[in-house]
Short mmCIF file of C-alpha atoms and ligand atoms in Angstrom, two decimals:
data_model
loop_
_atom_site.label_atom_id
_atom_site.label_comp_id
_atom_site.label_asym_id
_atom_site.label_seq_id
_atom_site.Cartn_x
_atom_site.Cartn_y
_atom_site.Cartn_z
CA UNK Z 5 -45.53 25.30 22.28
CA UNK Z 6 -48.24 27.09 20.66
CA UNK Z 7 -49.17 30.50 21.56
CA UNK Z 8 -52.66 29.26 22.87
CA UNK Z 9 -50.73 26.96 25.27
CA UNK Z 10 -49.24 29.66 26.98
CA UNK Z 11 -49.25 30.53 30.25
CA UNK Z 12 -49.74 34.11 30.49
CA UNK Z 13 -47.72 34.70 33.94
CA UNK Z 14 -44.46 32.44 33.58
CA UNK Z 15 -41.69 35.04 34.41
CA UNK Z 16 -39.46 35.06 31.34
CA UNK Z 17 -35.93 33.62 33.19
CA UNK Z 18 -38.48 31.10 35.53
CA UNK Z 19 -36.85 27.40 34.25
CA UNK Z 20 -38.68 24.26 33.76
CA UNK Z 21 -37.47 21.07 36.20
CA UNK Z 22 -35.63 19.57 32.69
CA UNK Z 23 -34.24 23.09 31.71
CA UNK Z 24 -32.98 23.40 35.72
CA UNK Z 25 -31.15 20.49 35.21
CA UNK Z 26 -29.81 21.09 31.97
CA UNK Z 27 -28.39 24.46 32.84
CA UNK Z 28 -26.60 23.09 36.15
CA UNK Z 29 -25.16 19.98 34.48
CA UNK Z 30 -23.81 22.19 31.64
CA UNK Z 31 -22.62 24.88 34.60
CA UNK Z 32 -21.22 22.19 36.17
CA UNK Z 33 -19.30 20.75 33.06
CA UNK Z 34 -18.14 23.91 32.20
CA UNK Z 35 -16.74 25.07 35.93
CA UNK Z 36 -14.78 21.56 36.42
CA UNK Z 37 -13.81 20.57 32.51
CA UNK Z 38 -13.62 23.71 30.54
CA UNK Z 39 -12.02 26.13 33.48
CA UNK Z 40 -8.72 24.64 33.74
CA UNK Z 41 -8.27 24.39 29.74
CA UNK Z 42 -9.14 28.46 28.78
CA UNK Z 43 -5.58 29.93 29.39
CA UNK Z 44 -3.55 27.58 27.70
CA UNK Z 45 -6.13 27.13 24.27
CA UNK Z 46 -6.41 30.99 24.38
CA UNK Z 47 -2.21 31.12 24.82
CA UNK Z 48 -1.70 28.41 21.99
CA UNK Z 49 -4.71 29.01 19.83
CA UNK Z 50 -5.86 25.52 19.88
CA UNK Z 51 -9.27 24.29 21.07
CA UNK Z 52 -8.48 21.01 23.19
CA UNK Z 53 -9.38 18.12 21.37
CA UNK Z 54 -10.71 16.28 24.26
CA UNK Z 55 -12.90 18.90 25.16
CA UNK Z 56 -14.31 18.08 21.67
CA UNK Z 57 -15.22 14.85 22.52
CA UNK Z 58 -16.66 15.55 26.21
CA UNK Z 59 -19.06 18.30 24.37
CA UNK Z 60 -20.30 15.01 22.22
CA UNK Z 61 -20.78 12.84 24.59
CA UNK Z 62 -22.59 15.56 27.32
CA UNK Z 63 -25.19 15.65 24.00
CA UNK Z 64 -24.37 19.39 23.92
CA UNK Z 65 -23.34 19.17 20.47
CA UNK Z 66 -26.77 17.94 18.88
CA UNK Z 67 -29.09 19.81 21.81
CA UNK Z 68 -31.85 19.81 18.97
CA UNK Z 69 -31.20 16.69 17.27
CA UNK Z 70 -34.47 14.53 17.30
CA UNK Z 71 -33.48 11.68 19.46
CA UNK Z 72 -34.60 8.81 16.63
CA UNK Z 73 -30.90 10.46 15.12
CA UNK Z 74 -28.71 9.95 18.32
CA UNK Z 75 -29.89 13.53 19.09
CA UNK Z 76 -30.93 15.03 22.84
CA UNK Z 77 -34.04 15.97 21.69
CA UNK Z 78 -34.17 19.26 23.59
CA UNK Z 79 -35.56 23.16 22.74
CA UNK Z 80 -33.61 25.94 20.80
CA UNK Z 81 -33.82 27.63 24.15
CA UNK Z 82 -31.95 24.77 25.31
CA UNK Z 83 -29.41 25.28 22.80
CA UNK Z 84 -29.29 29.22 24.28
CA UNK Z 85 -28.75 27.79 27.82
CA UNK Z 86 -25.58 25.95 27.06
CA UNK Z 87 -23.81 28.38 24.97
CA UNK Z 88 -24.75 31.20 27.47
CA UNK Z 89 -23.16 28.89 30.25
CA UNK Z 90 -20.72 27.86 28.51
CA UNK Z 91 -19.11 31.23 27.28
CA UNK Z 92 -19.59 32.25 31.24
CA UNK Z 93 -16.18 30.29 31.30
CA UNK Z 94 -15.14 30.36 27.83
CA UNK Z 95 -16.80 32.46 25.04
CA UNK Z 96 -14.37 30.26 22.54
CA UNK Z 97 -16.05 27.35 23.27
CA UNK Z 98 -19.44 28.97 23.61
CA UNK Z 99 -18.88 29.48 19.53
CA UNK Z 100 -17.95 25.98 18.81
CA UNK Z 101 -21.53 24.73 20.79
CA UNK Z 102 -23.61 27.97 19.27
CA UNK Z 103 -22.27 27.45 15.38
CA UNK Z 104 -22.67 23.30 15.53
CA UNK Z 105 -26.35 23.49 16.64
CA UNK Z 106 -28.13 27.31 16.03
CA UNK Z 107 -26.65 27.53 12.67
CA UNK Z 108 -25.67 23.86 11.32
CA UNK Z 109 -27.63 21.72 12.99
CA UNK Z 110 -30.74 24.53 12.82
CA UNK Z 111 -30.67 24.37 8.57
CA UNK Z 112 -30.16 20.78 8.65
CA UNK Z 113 -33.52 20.29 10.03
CA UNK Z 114 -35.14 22.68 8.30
CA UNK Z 115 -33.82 22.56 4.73
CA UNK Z 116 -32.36 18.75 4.85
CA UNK Z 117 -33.92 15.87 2.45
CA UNK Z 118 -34.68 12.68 4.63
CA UNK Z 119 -31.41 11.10 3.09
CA UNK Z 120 -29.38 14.16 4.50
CA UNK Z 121 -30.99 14.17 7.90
CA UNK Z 122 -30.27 10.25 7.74
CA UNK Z 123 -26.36 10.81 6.53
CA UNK Z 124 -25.57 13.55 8.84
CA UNK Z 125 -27.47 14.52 12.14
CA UNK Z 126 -26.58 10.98 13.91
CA UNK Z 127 -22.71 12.28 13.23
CA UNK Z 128 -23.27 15.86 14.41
CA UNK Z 129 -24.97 14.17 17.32
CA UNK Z 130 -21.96 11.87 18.32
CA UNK Z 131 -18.68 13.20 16.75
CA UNK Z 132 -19.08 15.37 13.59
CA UNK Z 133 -18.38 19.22 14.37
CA UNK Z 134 -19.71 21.28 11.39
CA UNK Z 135 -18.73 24.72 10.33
CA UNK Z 136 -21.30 27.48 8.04
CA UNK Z 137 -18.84 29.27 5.86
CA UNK Z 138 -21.33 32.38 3.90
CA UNK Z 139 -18.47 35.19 3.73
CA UNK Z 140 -16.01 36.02 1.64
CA UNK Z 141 -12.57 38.38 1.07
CA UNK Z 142 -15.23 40.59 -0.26
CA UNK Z 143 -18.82 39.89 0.58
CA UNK Z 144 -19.16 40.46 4.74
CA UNK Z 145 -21.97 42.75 5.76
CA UNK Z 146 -23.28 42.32 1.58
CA UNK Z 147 -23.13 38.41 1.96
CA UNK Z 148 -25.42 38.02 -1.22
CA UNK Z 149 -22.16 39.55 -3.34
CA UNK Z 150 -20.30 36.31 -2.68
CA UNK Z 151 -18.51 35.06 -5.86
CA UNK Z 152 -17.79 31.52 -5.18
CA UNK Z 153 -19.07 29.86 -8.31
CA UNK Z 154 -21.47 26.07 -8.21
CA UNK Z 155 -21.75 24.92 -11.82
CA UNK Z 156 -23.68 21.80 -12.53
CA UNK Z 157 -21.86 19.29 -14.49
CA UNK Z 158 -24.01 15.64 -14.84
CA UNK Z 159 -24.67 14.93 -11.55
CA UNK Z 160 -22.02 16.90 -9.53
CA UNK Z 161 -21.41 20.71 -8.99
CA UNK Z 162 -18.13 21.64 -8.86
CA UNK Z 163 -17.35 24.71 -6.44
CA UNK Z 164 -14.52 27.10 -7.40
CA UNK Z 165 -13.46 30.08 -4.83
CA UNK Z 166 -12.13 30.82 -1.39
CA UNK Z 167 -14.80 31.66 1.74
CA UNK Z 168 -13.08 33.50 4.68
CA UNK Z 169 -13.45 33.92 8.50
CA UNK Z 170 -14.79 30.51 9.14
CA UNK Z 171 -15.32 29.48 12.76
CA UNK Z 172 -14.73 25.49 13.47
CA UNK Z 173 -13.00 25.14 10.26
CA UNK Z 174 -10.28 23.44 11.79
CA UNK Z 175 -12.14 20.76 13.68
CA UNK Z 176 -14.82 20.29 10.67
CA UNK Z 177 -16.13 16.93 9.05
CA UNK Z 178 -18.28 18.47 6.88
CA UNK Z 179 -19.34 22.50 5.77
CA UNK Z 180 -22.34 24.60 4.42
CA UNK Z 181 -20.93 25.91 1.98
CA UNK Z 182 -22.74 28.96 -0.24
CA UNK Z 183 -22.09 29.73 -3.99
CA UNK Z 184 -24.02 31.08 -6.88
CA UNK Z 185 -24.92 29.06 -10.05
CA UNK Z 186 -25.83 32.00 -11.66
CA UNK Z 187 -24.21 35.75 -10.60
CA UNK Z 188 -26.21 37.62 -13.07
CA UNK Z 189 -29.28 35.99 -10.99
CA UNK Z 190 -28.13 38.14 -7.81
CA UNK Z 191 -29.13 36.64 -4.61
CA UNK Z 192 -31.59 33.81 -6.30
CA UNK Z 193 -28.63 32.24 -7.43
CA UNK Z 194 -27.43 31.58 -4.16
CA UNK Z 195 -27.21 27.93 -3.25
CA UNK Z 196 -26.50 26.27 -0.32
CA UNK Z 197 -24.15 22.70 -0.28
CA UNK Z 198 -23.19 20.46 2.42
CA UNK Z 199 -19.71 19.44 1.70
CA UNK Z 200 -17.16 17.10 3.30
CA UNK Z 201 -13.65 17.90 4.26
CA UNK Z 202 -12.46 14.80 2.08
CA UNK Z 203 -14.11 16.16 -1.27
CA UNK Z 204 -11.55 16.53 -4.15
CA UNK Z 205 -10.80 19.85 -4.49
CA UNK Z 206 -11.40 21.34 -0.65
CA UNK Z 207 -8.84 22.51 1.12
CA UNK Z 208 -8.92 24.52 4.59
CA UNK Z 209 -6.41 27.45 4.34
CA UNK Z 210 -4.87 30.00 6.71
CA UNK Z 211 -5.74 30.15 10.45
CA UNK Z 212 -6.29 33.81 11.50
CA UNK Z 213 -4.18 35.06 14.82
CA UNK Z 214 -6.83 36.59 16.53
CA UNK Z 215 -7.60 39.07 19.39
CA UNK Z 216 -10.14 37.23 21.32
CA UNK Z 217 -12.09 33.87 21.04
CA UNK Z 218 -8.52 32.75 20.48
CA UNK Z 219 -9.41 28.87 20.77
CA UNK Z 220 -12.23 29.12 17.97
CA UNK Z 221 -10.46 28.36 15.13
CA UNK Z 222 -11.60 30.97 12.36
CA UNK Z 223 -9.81 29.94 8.72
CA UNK Z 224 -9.81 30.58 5.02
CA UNK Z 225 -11.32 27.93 2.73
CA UNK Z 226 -10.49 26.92 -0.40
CA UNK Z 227 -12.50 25.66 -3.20
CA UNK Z 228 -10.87 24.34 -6.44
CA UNK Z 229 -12.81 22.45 -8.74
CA UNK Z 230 -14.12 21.07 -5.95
CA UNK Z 231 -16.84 18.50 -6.83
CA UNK Z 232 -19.97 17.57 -4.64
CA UNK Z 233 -22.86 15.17 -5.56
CA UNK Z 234 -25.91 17.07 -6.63
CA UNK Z 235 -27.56 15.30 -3.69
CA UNK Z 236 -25.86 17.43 -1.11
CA UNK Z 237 -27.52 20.64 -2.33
CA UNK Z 238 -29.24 22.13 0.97
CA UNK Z 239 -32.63 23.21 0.51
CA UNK Z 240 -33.21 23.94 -3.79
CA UNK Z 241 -31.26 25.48 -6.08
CA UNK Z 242 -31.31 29.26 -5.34
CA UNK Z 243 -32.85 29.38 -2.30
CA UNK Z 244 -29.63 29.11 -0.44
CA UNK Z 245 -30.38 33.15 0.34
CA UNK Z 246 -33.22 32.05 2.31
CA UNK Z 247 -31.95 29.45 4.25
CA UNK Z 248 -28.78 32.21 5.30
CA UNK Z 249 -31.31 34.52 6.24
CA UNK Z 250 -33.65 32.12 8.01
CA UNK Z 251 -30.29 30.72 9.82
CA UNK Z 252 -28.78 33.56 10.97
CA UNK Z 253 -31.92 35.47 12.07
CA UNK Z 254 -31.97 32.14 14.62
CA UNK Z 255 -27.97 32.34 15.28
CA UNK Z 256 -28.13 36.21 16.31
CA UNK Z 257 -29.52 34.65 19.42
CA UNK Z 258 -27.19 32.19 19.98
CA UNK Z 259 -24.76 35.14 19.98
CA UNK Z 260 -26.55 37.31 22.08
CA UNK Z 261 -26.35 34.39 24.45
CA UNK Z 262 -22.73 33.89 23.89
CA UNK Z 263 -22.43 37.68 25.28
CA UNK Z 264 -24.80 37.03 27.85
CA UNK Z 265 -22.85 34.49 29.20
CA UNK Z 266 -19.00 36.57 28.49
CA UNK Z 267 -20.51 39.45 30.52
CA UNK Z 268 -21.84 37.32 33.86
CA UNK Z 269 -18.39 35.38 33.50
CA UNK Z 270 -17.03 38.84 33.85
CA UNK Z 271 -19.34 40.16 36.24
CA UNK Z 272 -18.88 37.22 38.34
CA UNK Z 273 -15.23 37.23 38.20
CA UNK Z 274 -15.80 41.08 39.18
CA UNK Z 275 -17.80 40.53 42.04
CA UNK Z 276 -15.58 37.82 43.51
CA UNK Z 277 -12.62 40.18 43.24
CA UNK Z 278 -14.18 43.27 45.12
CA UNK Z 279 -15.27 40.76 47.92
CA UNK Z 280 -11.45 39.74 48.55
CA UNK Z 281 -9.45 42.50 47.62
CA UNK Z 282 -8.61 45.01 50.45
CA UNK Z 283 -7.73 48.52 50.28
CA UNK Z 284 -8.00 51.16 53.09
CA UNK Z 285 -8.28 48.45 55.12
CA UNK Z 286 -11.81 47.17 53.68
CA UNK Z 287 -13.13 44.97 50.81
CA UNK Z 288 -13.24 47.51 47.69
CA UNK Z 289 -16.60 46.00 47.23
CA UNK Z 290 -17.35 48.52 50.19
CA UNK Z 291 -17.07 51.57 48.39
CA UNK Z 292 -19.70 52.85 47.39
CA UNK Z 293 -18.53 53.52 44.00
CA UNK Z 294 -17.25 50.21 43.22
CA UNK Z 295 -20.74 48.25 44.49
CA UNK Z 296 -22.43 51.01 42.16
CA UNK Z 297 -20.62 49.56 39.19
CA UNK Z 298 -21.09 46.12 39.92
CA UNK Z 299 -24.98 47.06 40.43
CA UNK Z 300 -25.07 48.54 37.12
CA UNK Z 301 -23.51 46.09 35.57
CA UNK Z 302 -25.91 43.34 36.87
CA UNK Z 303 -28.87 45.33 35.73
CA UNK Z 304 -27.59 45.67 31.96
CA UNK Z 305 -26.94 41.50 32.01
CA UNK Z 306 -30.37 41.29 33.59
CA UNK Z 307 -31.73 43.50 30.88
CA UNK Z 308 -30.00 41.29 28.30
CA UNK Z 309 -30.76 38.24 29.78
CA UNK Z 310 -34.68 38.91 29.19
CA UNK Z 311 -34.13 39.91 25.68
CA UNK Z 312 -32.25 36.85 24.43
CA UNK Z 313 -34.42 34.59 26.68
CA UNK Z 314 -37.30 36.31 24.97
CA UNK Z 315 -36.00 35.41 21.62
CA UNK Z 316 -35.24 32.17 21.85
CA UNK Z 317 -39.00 31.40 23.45
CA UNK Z 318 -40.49 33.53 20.88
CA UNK Z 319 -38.36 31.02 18.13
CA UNK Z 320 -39.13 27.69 20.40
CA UNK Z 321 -43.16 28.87 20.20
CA UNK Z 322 -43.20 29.45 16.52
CA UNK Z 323 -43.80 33.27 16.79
CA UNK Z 324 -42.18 35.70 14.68
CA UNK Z 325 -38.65 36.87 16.57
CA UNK Z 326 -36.67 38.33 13.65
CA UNK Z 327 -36.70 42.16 15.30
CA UNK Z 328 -36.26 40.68 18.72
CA UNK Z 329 -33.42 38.85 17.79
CA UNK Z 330 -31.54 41.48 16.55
CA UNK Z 331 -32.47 43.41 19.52
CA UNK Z 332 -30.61 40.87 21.63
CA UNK Z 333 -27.48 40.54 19.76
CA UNK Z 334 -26.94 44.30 19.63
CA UNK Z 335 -27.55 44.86 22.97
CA UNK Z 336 -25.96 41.87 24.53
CA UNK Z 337 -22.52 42.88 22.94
CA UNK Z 338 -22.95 46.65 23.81
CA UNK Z 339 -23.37 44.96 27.38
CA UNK Z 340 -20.48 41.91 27.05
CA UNK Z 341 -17.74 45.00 26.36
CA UNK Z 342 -19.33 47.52 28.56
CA UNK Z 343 -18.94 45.02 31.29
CA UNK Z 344 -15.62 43.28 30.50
CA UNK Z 345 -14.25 46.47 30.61
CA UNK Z 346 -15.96 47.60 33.74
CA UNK Z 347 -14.35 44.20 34.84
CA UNK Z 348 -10.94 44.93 33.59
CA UNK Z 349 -11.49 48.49 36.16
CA UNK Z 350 -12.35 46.60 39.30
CA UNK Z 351 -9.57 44.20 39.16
CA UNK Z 352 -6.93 47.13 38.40
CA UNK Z 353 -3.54 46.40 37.41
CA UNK Z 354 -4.50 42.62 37.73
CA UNK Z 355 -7.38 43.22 35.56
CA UNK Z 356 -4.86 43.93 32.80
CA UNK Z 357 -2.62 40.93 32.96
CA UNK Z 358 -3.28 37.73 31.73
CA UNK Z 359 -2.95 35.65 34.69
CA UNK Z 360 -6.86 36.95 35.81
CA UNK Z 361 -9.36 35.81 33.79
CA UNK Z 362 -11.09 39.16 33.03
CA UNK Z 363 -8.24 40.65 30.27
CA UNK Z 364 -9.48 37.72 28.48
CA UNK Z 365 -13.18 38.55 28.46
CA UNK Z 366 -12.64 41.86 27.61
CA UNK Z 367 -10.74 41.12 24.49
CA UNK Z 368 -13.29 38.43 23.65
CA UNK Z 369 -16.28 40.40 24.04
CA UNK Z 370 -14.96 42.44 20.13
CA UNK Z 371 -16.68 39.69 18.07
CA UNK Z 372 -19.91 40.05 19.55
CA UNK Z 373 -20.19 43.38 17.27
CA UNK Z 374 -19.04 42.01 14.16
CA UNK Z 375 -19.50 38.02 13.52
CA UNK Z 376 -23.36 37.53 12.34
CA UNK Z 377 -24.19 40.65 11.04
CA UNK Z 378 -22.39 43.83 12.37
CA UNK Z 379 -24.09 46.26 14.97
CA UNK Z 380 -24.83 48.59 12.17
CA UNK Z 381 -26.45 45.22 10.30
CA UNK Z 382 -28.54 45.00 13.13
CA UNK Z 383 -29.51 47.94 13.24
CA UNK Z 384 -30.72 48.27 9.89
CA UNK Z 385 -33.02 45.01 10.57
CA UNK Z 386 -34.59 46.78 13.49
CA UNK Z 387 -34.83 50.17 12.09
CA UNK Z 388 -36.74 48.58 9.33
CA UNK Z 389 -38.65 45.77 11.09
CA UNK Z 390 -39.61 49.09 13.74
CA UNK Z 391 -40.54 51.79 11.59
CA UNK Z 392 -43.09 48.84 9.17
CA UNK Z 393 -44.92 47.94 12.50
CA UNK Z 394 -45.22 51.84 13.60
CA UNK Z 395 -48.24 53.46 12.95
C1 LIG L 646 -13.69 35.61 14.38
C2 LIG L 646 -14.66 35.62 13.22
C3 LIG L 646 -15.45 34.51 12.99
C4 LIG L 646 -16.34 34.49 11.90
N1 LIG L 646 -17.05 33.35 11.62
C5 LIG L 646 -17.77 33.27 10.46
C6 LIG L 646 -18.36 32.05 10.05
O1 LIG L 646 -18.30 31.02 10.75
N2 LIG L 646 -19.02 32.01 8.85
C7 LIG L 646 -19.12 33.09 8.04
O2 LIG L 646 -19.71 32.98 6.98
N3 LIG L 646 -18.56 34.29 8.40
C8 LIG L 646 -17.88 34.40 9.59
N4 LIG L 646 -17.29 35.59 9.94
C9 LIG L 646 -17.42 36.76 9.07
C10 LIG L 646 -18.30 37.86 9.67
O3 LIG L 646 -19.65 37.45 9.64
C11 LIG L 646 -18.03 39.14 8.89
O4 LIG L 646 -16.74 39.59 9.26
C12 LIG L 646 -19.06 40.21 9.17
O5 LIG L 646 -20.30 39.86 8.61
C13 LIG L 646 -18.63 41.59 8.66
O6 LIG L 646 -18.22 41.52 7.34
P1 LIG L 646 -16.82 42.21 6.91
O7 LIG L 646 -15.80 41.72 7.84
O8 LIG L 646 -16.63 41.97 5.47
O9 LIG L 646 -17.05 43.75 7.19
P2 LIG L 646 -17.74 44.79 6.18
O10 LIG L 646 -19.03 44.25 5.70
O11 LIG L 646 -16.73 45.25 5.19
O12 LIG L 646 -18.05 45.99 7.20
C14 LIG L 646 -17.05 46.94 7.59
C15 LIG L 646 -17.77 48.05 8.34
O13 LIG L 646 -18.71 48.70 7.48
C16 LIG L 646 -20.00 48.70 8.05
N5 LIG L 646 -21.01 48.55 7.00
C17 LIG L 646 -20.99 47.72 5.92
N6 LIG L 646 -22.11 47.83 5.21
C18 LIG L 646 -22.87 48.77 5.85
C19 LIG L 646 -24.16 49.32 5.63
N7 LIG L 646 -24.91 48.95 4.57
N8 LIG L 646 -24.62 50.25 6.50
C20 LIG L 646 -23.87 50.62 7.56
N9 LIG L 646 -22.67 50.13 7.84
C21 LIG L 646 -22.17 49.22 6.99
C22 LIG L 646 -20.00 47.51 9.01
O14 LIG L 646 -20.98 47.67 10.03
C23 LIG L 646 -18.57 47.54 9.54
O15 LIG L 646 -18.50 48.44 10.61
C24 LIG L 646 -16.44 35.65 11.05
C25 LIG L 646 -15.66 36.77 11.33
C26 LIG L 646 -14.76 36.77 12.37
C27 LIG L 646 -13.91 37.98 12.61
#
């Protein structure tokens, strides 16, 4: 969609019939399958593997995947949809959905040669989950600093160092993996590889015990003389910087819509509670105070909801989003924790145990402030990307 094809008065959240559909199946899905799973793969830190397999077949692990590669063919705003109804239920799943297609599946089609399309987007469209491992021990918010080392050696690399913190690395076929093949070069030496679990010399490591998204599996990942063809090089030689830039400027939304969806699970959760629960003889939800703070809290989700949606349509229509972006995922997890914990409130004592759902939320809704560039990361892109266009 061009920007001369738009139509200058669709409202921002108005869905088309196919998105309408998409969004209920995937609410649907989510209510019936994913509901009854979240306690127990939060309690035992395992995602279920047969969730895995119903996310493949519902398509919603390949949303963008051209359909001539086993793809469903659908929008990046698609791609928002599901992981913002997703995390309504579960944010841990959300991550699984939002990593596999706005990061991995996102570079593939841009940066992949025809053989690497060919090799890998029909299995990330029917059973591959794929994992986008960028920081290390010490290189988080300064990525670039990352000290895994790619040398070239006939017509392999082989990859020495460890990469930490890195969602779906436990259910993984295959990784993009970034090293430098030259440190003095700084960030142009950055290149980006697509490497397979079974490579010589890979190894997944540690599983961190985490506060929230408990089911996500987050894990070190170690890289000994590892050696990959020269043919699974993503993008060129030293332009892996770009292609983590141009990636996660893209992801930030599919966070912002993980948040989106944590704080209307919450809210919803909330609202449900207030109806039912009776004190002084009424509903809480009749005092004043309480409906007050379930009004605001629908007004900040609104407010979110329009700036993620906005992103994402500004990225489906080929328009710069890069500011707006980053506008979402700061705001959407100032909002996810802000309401989680509002949640937490309403539901008192119950809000603080783990059999109610909101505890959970509210522990969740920490990552949205770190993973993908920190709120202060964020910041910095806006504060820039605001004060160039100001004059
Ligand atoms: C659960 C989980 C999942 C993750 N998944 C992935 C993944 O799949 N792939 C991947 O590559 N990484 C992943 N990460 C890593 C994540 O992206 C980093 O943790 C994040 O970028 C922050 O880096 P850091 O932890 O090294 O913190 P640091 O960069 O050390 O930051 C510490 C603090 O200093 C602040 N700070 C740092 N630099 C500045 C600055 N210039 N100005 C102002 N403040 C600054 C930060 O805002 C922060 O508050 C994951 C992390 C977690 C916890």
């Amino acid at each position: 969609m061009a920007l001369d094809t738009l139509t200058a008065h669709t409202p921002l959240t108005q869905l088309n019939e196919d998105e309408q559909l998409f969004r209920s199946t995937v609410r649907q899905f989510s209510r019936q399958t994913i509901a009854p799973l979240v306690r127990q793969m939060d309690d035992e830190q395992h995602f279920a593997p047969e969730l895995i397999a119903d996310l493949f077949s519902l398509g919603l692990m390949g949303i963008e995947i051209p359909e001539e590669y086993g793809g469903a063919g659908g929008s990046f705003f698609e791609s928002i949809l599901a992981v913002e109804e997703i995390s309504a239920i579960d944010p841990s799943v959300g991550v699984l959905v939002d990593v596999q297609n706005t990061l991995c599946v996102n570079a593939l089609l841009k940066w992949g040669t025809a053989e690497q399309k060919k090799s890998y987007l029909p299995r990330m469209a029917t059973h591959a989950v794929a994992a986008y491992a960028l920081s290390e021990a010490s290189s988080g918010s300064d990525a670039f600093a990352l000290q895994t080392r790619a040398r070239k050696q006939g017509e392999e690399y082989i990859l020495d160092g460890r990469k930490l913190w890195i969602t779906n690395s436990h259910e993984a076929e295959f990784f993009i993996v970034f090293a430098t093949v030259n440190p003095e070069a700084g960030y142009k030496g950055i290149t980006a590889f697509l490497v397979e679990k079974e490579f010589p010399g890979f190894t997944v490591g540690k599983k961190e015990d985490k506060l929230g998204i408990r089911a996500s599996s987050t894990c070190e990942l170690i890289l000994d003389e590892c050696r990959i063809p020269a043919a699974n090089v993503l993008g060129e030689e030293g332009k892996g910087y770009k292609i983590a830039i141009e990636t996660l400027n893209e992801g930030r939304i599919g966070i912002g819509a993980q948040m989106l969806g944590l704080a209307q699970g919450a809210w919803n959760c909330a609202a449900k509670y207030a109806l039912e629960r009776k004190q002084f003889g009424k509903p809480i939800a009749e005092f004043q105070a309480v409906q007050f703070s379930l009004a605001e809290m629908a007004t900040e989700i609104e407010a979110t909801r329009l700036l993620v949606y906005n992103a994402a349509r500004l990225k489906d229509a080929k328009l710069d989003f890069v500011r707006e972006a980053a506008m979402a995922k700061y705001f959407a997890s100032q909002v996810a924790e802000r309401v989680a914990s509002q949640a937490v409130e309403i539901y008192g004592g119950y809000g603080f145990v783990k059999d109610y759902p909101v505890e959970k939320f509210y522990r969740d809704a920490k990552i949205g402030k770190i993973y993908e560039g920190t709120s202060n990361m964020q910041l910095a892109t806006i504060g820039k990307l605001v004060l160039k266009h100001f004059s």
